[in-house]
mmCIF file of C-alpha atoms and ligand atoms in Angstrom:
data_model
loop_
_atom_site.group_PDB
_atom_site.id
_atom_site.type_symbol
_atom_site.label_atom_id
_atom_site.label_comp_id
_atom_site.label_asym_id
_atom_site.label_seq_id
_atom_site.Cartn_x
_atom_site.Cartn_y
_atom_site.Cartn_z
ATOM 1 C CA UNK A 1 14.704 16.880 211.744
ATOM 2 C CA UNK A 2 16.503 15.172 214.616
ATOM 3 C CA UNK A 3 20.137 14.109 214.896
ATOM 4 C CA UNK A 4 20.982 11.426 212.342
ATOM 5 C CA UNK A 5 23.716 8.804 212.633
ATOM 6 C CA UNK A 6 24.224 6.638 209.517
ATOM 7 C CA UNK A 7 26.116 3.345 209.783
ATOM 8 C CA UNK A 8 26.979 1.404 206.634
ATOM 9 C CA UNK A 9 29.200 -1.559 205.941
ATOM 10 C CA UNK A 10 29.309 -5.165 204.755
ATOM 11 C CA UNK A 11 27.442 -8.073 206.363
ATOM 12 C CA UNK A 12 28.862 -9.160 209.690
ATOM 13 C CA UNK A 13 30.894 -6.007 210.405
ATOM 14 C CA UNK A 14 28.897 -5.514 213.622
ATOM 15 C CA UNK A 15 26.622 -2.712 212.444
ATOM 16 C CA UNK A 16 23.370 -3.757 214.099
ATOM 17 C CA UNK A 17 24.908 -4.677 217.466
ATOM 18 C CA UNK A 18 26.756 -1.374 217.629
ATOM 19 C CA UNK A 19 23.894 0.719 216.221
ATOM 20 C CA UNK A 20 21.601 -0.694 218.926
ATOM 21 C CA UNK A 21 24.145 0.043 221.681
ATOM 22 C CA UNK A 22 24.738 3.607 220.445
ATOM 23 C CA UNK A 23 20.980 4.234 220.143
ATOM 24 C CA UNK A 24 20.451 2.912 223.677
ATOM 25 C CA UNK A 25 23.156 5.082 225.154
ATOM 26 C CA UNK A 26 21.891 8.226 223.405
ATOM 27 C CA UNK A 27 18.154 7.509 223.728
ATOM 28 C CA UNK A 28 17.838 7.524 219.927
ATOM 29 C CA UNK A 29 15.647 5.270 217.785
ATOM 30 C CA UNK A 30 17.485 2.390 216.127
ATOM 31 C CA UNK A 31 16.309 1.633 212.594
ATOM 32 C CA UNK A 32 17.376 -1.597 210.936
ATOM 33 C CA UNK A 33 16.947 -1.169 207.171
ATOM 34 C CA UNK A 34 18.259 -4.666 206.390
ATOM 35 C CA UNK A 35 15.135 -6.049 208.096
ATOM 36 C CA UNK A 36 13.021 -4.250 205.501
ATOM 37 C CA UNK A 37 14.908 -5.877 202.588
ATOM 38 C CA UNK A 38 14.659 -9.218 204.367
ATOM 39 C CA UNK A 39 10.872 -8.794 204.661
ATOM 40 C CA UNK A 40 10.610 -8.066 200.930
ATOM 41 C CA UNK A 41 12.734 -11.176 200.294
ATOM 42 C CA UNK A 42 10.208 -13.194 202.293
ATOM 43 C CA UNK A 43 7.402 -11.664 200.285
ATOM 44 C CA UNK A 44 9.051 -12.607 196.977
ATOM 45 C CA UNK A 45 9.803 -16.119 198.245
ATOM 46 C CA UNK A 46 6.107 -16.564 199.048
ATOM 47 C CA UNK A 47 4.998 -15.834 195.435
ATOM 48 C CA UNK A 48 4.107 -18.768 193.228
ATOM 49 C CA UNK A 49 6.733 -17.563 190.777
ATOM 50 C CA UNK A 50 9.678 -15.409 191.926
ATOM 51 C CA UNK A 51 8.953 -11.992 190.350
ATOM 52 C CA UNK A 52 11.569 -11.012 187.775
ATOM 53 C CA UNK A 53 10.270 -8.348 185.416
ATOM 54 C CA UNK A 54 10.066 -4.737 186.640
ATOM 55 C CA UNK A 55 6.317 -4.862 186.206
ATOM 56 C CA UNK A 56 5.893 -7.987 188.334
ATOM 57 C CA UNK A 57 8.228 -6.630 190.995
ATOM 58 C CA UNK A 58 6.412 -3.326 191.186
ATOM 59 C CA UNK A 59 3.054 -5.106 191.401
ATOM 60 C CA UNK A 60 4.174 -7.301 194.292
ATOM 61 C CA UNK A 61 5.766 -4.327 196.100
ATOM 62 C CA UNK A 62 2.716 -2.116 195.589
ATOM 63 C CA UNK A 63 0.346 -4.768 196.895
ATOM 64 C CA UNK A 64 2.418 -5.381 200.032
ATOM 65 C CA UNK A 65 1.623 -3.723 203.306
ATOM 66 C CA UNK A 66 4.995 -3.153 205.030
ATOM 67 C CA UNK A 67 4.579 -1.619 208.438
ATOM 68 C CA UNK A 68 7.379 -0.697 210.836
ATOM 69 C CA UNK A 69 6.474 -0.255 214.493
ATOM 70 C CA UNK A 70 8.614 0.546 217.502
ATOM 71 C CA UNK A 71 7.494 -1.564 220.435
ATOM 72 C CA UNK A 72 9.248 -1.030 223.798
ATOM 73 C CA UNK A 73 12.007 0.750 221.913
ATOM 74 C CA UNK A 74 12.699 -2.019 219.423
ATOM 75 C CA UNK A 75 11.795 -2.192 215.775
ATOM 76 C CA UNK A 76 9.206 -4.755 214.682
ATOM 77 C CA UNK A 77 8.357 -5.329 211.066
ATOM 78 C CA UNK A 78 4.888 -6.377 209.899
ATOM 79 C CA UNK A 79 4.249 -7.822 206.472
ATOM 80 C CA UNK A 80 0.575 -7.789 205.491
ATOM 81 C CA UNK A 81 -0.341 -7.552 209.172
ATOM 82 C CA UNK A 82 1.923 -10.381 210.359
ATOM 83 C CA UNK A 83 4.949 -9.776 212.592
ATOM 84 C CA UNK A 84 7.875 -11.269 210.611
ATOM 85 C CA UNK A 85 10.689 -9.742 212.718
ATOM 86 C CA UNK A 86 11.954 -13.106 213.908
ATOM 87 C CA UNK A 87 11.474 -15.315 210.832
ATOM 88 C CA UNK A 88 13.629 -12.980 208.706
ATOM 89 C CA UNK A 89 16.718 -13.726 210.845
ATOM 90 C CA UNK A 90 17.998 -16.691 208.837
ATOM 91 C CA UNK A 91 20.992 -16.930 206.478
ATOM 92 C CA UNK A 92 18.600 -17.747 203.646
ATOM 93 C CA UNK A 93 16.577 -14.572 204.315
ATOM 94 C CA UNK A 94 19.818 -12.530 204.342
ATOM 95 C CA UNK A 95 20.917 -13.933 200.994
ATOM 96 C CA UNK A 96 17.460 -13.432 199.456
ATOM 97 C CA UNK A 97 17.405 -9.867 200.813
ATOM 98 C CA UNK A 98 20.751 -9.202 199.149
ATOM 99 C CA UNK A 99 19.300 -10.447 195.854
ATOM 100 C CA UNK A 100 15.989 -8.546 195.963
ATOM 101 C CA UNK A 101 17.812 -5.382 197.045
ATOM 102 C CA UNK A 102 19.394 -5.227 193.571
ATOM 103 C CA UNK A 103 15.987 -4.322 192.054
ATOM 104 C CA UNK A 104 15.486 -0.538 191.755
ATOM 105 C CA UNK A 105 11.700 -0.922 192.293
ATOM 106 C CA UNK A 106 12.340 -2.465 195.705
ATOM 107 C CA UNK A 107 14.891 0.175 196.697
ATOM 108 C CA UNK A 108 12.670 3.095 195.704
ATOM 109 C CA UNK A 109 9.861 1.815 197.906
ATOM 110 C CA UNK A 110 12.063 1.097 200.931
ATOM 111 C CA UNK A 111 14.205 4.241 200.732
ATOM 112 C CA UNK A 112 11.004 6.347 200.784
ATOM 113 C CA UNK A 113 9.789 4.413 203.831
ATOM 114 C CA UNK A 114 13.138 4.848 205.630
ATOM 115 C CA UNK A 115 13.266 8.579 204.920
ATOM 116 C CA UNK A 116 9.684 9.006 206.140
ATOM 117 C CA UNK A 117 10.348 7.075 209.368
ATOM 118 C CA UNK A 118 13.455 9.091 210.209
ATOM 119 C CA UNK A 119 11.926 12.523 209.604
ATOM 120 C CA UNK A 120 10.751 13.208 213.139
ATOM 121 C CA UNK A 121 13.193 11.553 215.536
ATOM 122 C CA UNK A 122 16.830 11.236 216.546
ATOM 123 C CA UNK A 123 17.978 8.127 214.757
ATOM 124 C CA UNK A 124 20.765 5.606 214.346
ATOM 125 C CA UNK A 125 20.120 3.865 211.033
ATOM 126 C CA UNK A 126 22.199 1.004 209.649
ATOM 127 C CA UNK A 127 22.362 -0.541 206.184
ATOM 128 C CA UNK A 128 24.343 -0.322 202.949
ATOM 129 C CA UNK A 129 23.298 3.019 201.410
ATOM 130 C CA UNK A 130 22.330 5.125 204.418
ATOM 131 C CA UNK A 131 25.173 7.664 204.208
ATOM 132 C CA UNK A 132 25.125 7.753 200.402
ATOM 133 C CA UNK A 133 21.406 7.682 199.540
ATOM 134 C CA UNK A 134 18.905 7.466 202.413
ATOM 135 C CA UNK A 135 20.336 10.144 204.728
ATOM 136 C CA UNK A 136 22.896 12.022 202.595
ATOM 137 C CA UNK A 137 22.865 14.903 205.110
ATOM 138 C CA UNK A 138 23.307 12.739 208.209
ATOM 139 C CA UNK A 139 25.122 14.525 211.044
ATOM 140 C CA UNK A 140 27.532 11.618 211.528
ATOM 141 C CA UNK A 141 28.377 8.895 209.020
ATOM 142 C CA UNK A 142 30.270 5.749 209.924
ATOM 143 C CA UNK A 143 31.542 3.086 207.555
ATOM 144 C CA UNK A 144 32.197 -0.091 209.500
ATOM 145 C CA UNK A 145 34.560 -2.704 208.097
ATOM 146 C CA UNK A 146 36.099 -5.904 209.434
ATOM 147 C CA UNK A 147 38.293 -8.649 208.061
ATOM 148 C CA UNK A 148 36.234 -11.388 206.355
ATOM 149 C CA UNK A 149 37.538 -14.072 208.723
ATOM 150 C CA UNK A 150 36.548 -11.996 211.747
ATOM 151 C CA UNK A 151 33.091 -11.400 210.274
ATOM 152 C CA UNK A 152 32.689 -15.090 209.519
ATOM 153 C CA UNK A 153 33.699 -16.025 213.065
ATOM 154 C CA UNK A 154 31.127 -13.598 214.494
ATOM 155 C CA UNK A 155 28.399 -15.114 212.280
ATOM 156 C CA UNK A 156 29.500 -18.580 213.313
ATOM 157 C CA UNK A 157 29.277 -17.673 217.015
ATOM 158 C CA UNK A 158 25.842 -16.063 216.563
ATOM 159 C CA UNK A 159 24.456 -19.152 214.848
ATOM 160 C CA UNK A 160 26.073 -21.522 217.355
ATOM 161 C CA UNK A 161 24.528 -19.482 220.157
ATOM 162 C CA UNK A 162 21.121 -20.054 218.571
ATOM 163 C CA UNK A 163 21.724 -23.806 218.789
ATOM 164 C CA UNK A 164 22.533 -24.263 215.084
ATOM 165 C CA UNK A 165 25.532 -26.204 213.757
ATOM 166 C CA UNK A 166 27.103 -23.723 211.353
ATOM 167 C CA UNK A 167 29.592 -24.581 208.627
ATOM 168 C CA UNK A 168 32.507 -22.121 208.619
ATOM 169 C CA UNK A 169 33.385 -22.658 204.961
ATOM 170 C CA UNK A 170 29.794 -22.098 203.898
ATOM 171 C CA UNK A 171 29.600 -18.914 205.999
ATOM 172 C CA UNK A 172 32.725 -17.514 204.309
ATOM 173 C CA UNK A 173 31.353 -18.390 200.867
ATOM 174 C CA UNK A 174 27.988 -16.746 201.650
ATOM 175 C CA UNK A 175 29.686 -13.613 203.008
ATOM 176 C CA UNK A 176 31.885 -13.335 199.918
ATOM 177 C CA UNK A 177 28.870 -13.740 197.630
ATOM 178 C CA UNK A 178 26.888 -11.118 199.551
ATOM 179 C CA UNK A 179 29.829 -8.698 199.637
ATOM 180 C CA UNK A 180 30.201 -9.070 195.898
ATOM 181 C CA UNK A 181 26.483 -8.602 195.221
ATOM 182 C CA UNK A 182 26.076 -5.653 197.629
ATOM 183 C CA UNK A 183 29.179 -3.831 196.349
ATOM 184 C CA UNK A 184 28.627 -4.394 192.645
ATOM 185 C CA UNK A 185 24.917 -3.891 192.090
ATOM 186 C CA UNK A 186 23.994 -1.121 189.665
ATOM 187 C CA UNK A 187 21.731 0.841 192.012
ATOM 188 C CA UNK A 188 23.084 2.285 195.292
ATOM 189 C CA UNK A 189 25.914 -0.203 195.787
ATOM 190 C CA UNK A 190 27.576 -0.524 199.162
ATOM 191 C CA UNK A 191 30.345 2.065 199.344
ATOM 192 C CA UNK A 192 31.812 4.458 201.824
ATOM 193 C CA UNK A 193 30.347 7.977 201.533
ATOM 194 C CA UNK A 194 33.012 10.657 200.954
ATOM 195 C CA UNK A 195 32.274 12.197 204.349
ATOM 196 C CA UNK A 196 31.954 8.910 206.284
ATOM 197 C CA UNK A 197 34.467 7.920 208.958
ATOM 198 C CA UNK A 198 35.947 4.454 208.570
ATOM 199 C CA UNK A 199 36.070 2.198 211.624
ATOM 200 C CA UNK A 200 37.738 -1.174 211.230
ATOM 201 C CA UNK A 201 36.242 -3.322 213.986
ATOM 202 C CA UNK A 202 38.462 -6.397 213.369
ATOM 203 C CA UNK A 203 40.442 -5.884 216.574
ATOM 204 C CA UNK A 204 37.880 -3.995 218.624
ATOM 205 C CA UNK A 205 35.193 -5.271 220.960
ATOM 206 C CA UNK A 206 31.668 -3.894 220.867
ATOM 207 C CA UNK A 207 32.226 -1.579 223.835
ATOM 208 C CA UNK A 208 35.274 0.006 222.166
ATOM 209 C CA UNK A 209 33.410 0.597 218.903
ATOM 210 C CA UNK A 210 30.432 2.092 220.753
ATOM 211 C CA UNK A 211 32.721 4.395 222.739
ATOM 212 C CA UNK A 212 34.439 5.527 219.548
ATOM 213 C CA UNK A 213 31.120 6.463 217.929
ATOM 214 C CA UNK A 214 29.948 8.259 221.089
ATOM 215 C CA UNK A 215 33.225 10.199 221.074
ATOM 216 C CA UNK A 216 32.632 11.197 217.432
ATOM 217 C CA UNK A 217 29.027 12.139 218.267
ATOM 218 C CA UNK A 218 30.263 14.445 221.025
ATOM 219 C CA UNK A 219 32.727 16.025 218.619
ATOM 220 C CA UNK A 220 29.950 16.758 216.119
ATOM 221 C CA UNK A 221 27.802 18.222 218.914
ATOM 222 C CA UNK A 222 30.718 20.436 220.002
ATOM 223 C CA UNK A 223 31.191 21.587 216.420
ATOM 224 C CA UNK A 224 34.650 19.986 216.307
ATOM 225 C CA UNK A 225 33.929 17.596 213.451
HETATM 226 O O1 DC B 301 21.961 -5.922 207.089
HETATM 227 P P1 DC B 301 21.292 -7.212 206.623
HETATM 228 O O2 DC B 301 22.205 -8.391 206.611
HETATM 229 O O3 DC B 301 20.046 -7.500 207.393
HETATM 230 O O4 DC B 301 20.876 -6.900 205.092
HETATM 231 C C1 DC B 301 20.392 -7.894 204.228
HETATM 232 C C2 DC B 301 20.616 -7.478 202.789
HETATM 233 O O5 DC B 301 19.754 -6.378 202.458
HETATM 234 C C3 DC B 301 22.011 -6.987 202.432
HETATM 235 O O6 DC B 301 22.857 -8.051 202.057
HETATM 236 C C4 DC B 301 21.780 -6.011 201.295
HETATM 237 C C5 DC B 301 20.392 -5.484 201.559
HETATM 238 N N1 DC B 301 20.384 -4.129 202.124
HETATM 239 C C6 DC B 301 20.498 -3.081 201.248
HETATM 240 O O7 DC B 301 20.666 -3.296 200.046
HETATM 241 N N2 DC B 301 20.422 -1.799 201.700
HETATM 242 C C7 DC B 301 20.257 -1.541 202.999
HETATM 243 N N3 DC B 301 20.168 -0.261 203.405
HETATM 244 C C8 DC B 301 20.171 -2.599 203.924
HETATM 245 C C9 DC B 301 20.261 -3.899 203.456
#
């Protein structure tokens, strides 16, 4: 078992940007678990009828070939042999992922995959249930928060950078809906693990957050945390 850093928090708190930077600096593998839920969302979207009963959901999940590969240090996700890493990066895919992630059948399959992938390497893994469910014995657990308006602004900037014309009000509404769904679902809801350290990134830039996590990492290594 390598060194495990778990980063959880709501959408738009900066988890993936920071997790990637920390992984780069430490030479660890970055694992994006949200991408796996997004891929399952895509899979469900592609069915003639959106699966709803446990039996249908399990059938679709069992038949799917979900393959995670690390190419040049970055995670790529293949669904039935096709690289879907880029097409899952839309707001729609994020909202669908949030919905499908409420199904226990989906979570069981993906949690097993995440645990298997992280068994043999040093890892920074981000998501919603990493510190509570996927890696309960992680060496360092971070819970990353940020004010909703700050998170919305970051989303807005990301989308604008991609050439889209985002609607701020819609972004806030979507974030609120996702926060509500992720925090209130019955199975593994988003919550801070008892032993996770809270970092509010509202007034911090990405370099400051990365430095803070590297400082905490060093403390754990020195046995001071
Ligand atoms: O991090 P993200 O925006 O790519 O995640 C998309 C959705 O997937 C998120 O709203 C909830 C779900 N998710 C989850 O339930 N558990 C995880 N470990 C990661 C994501």
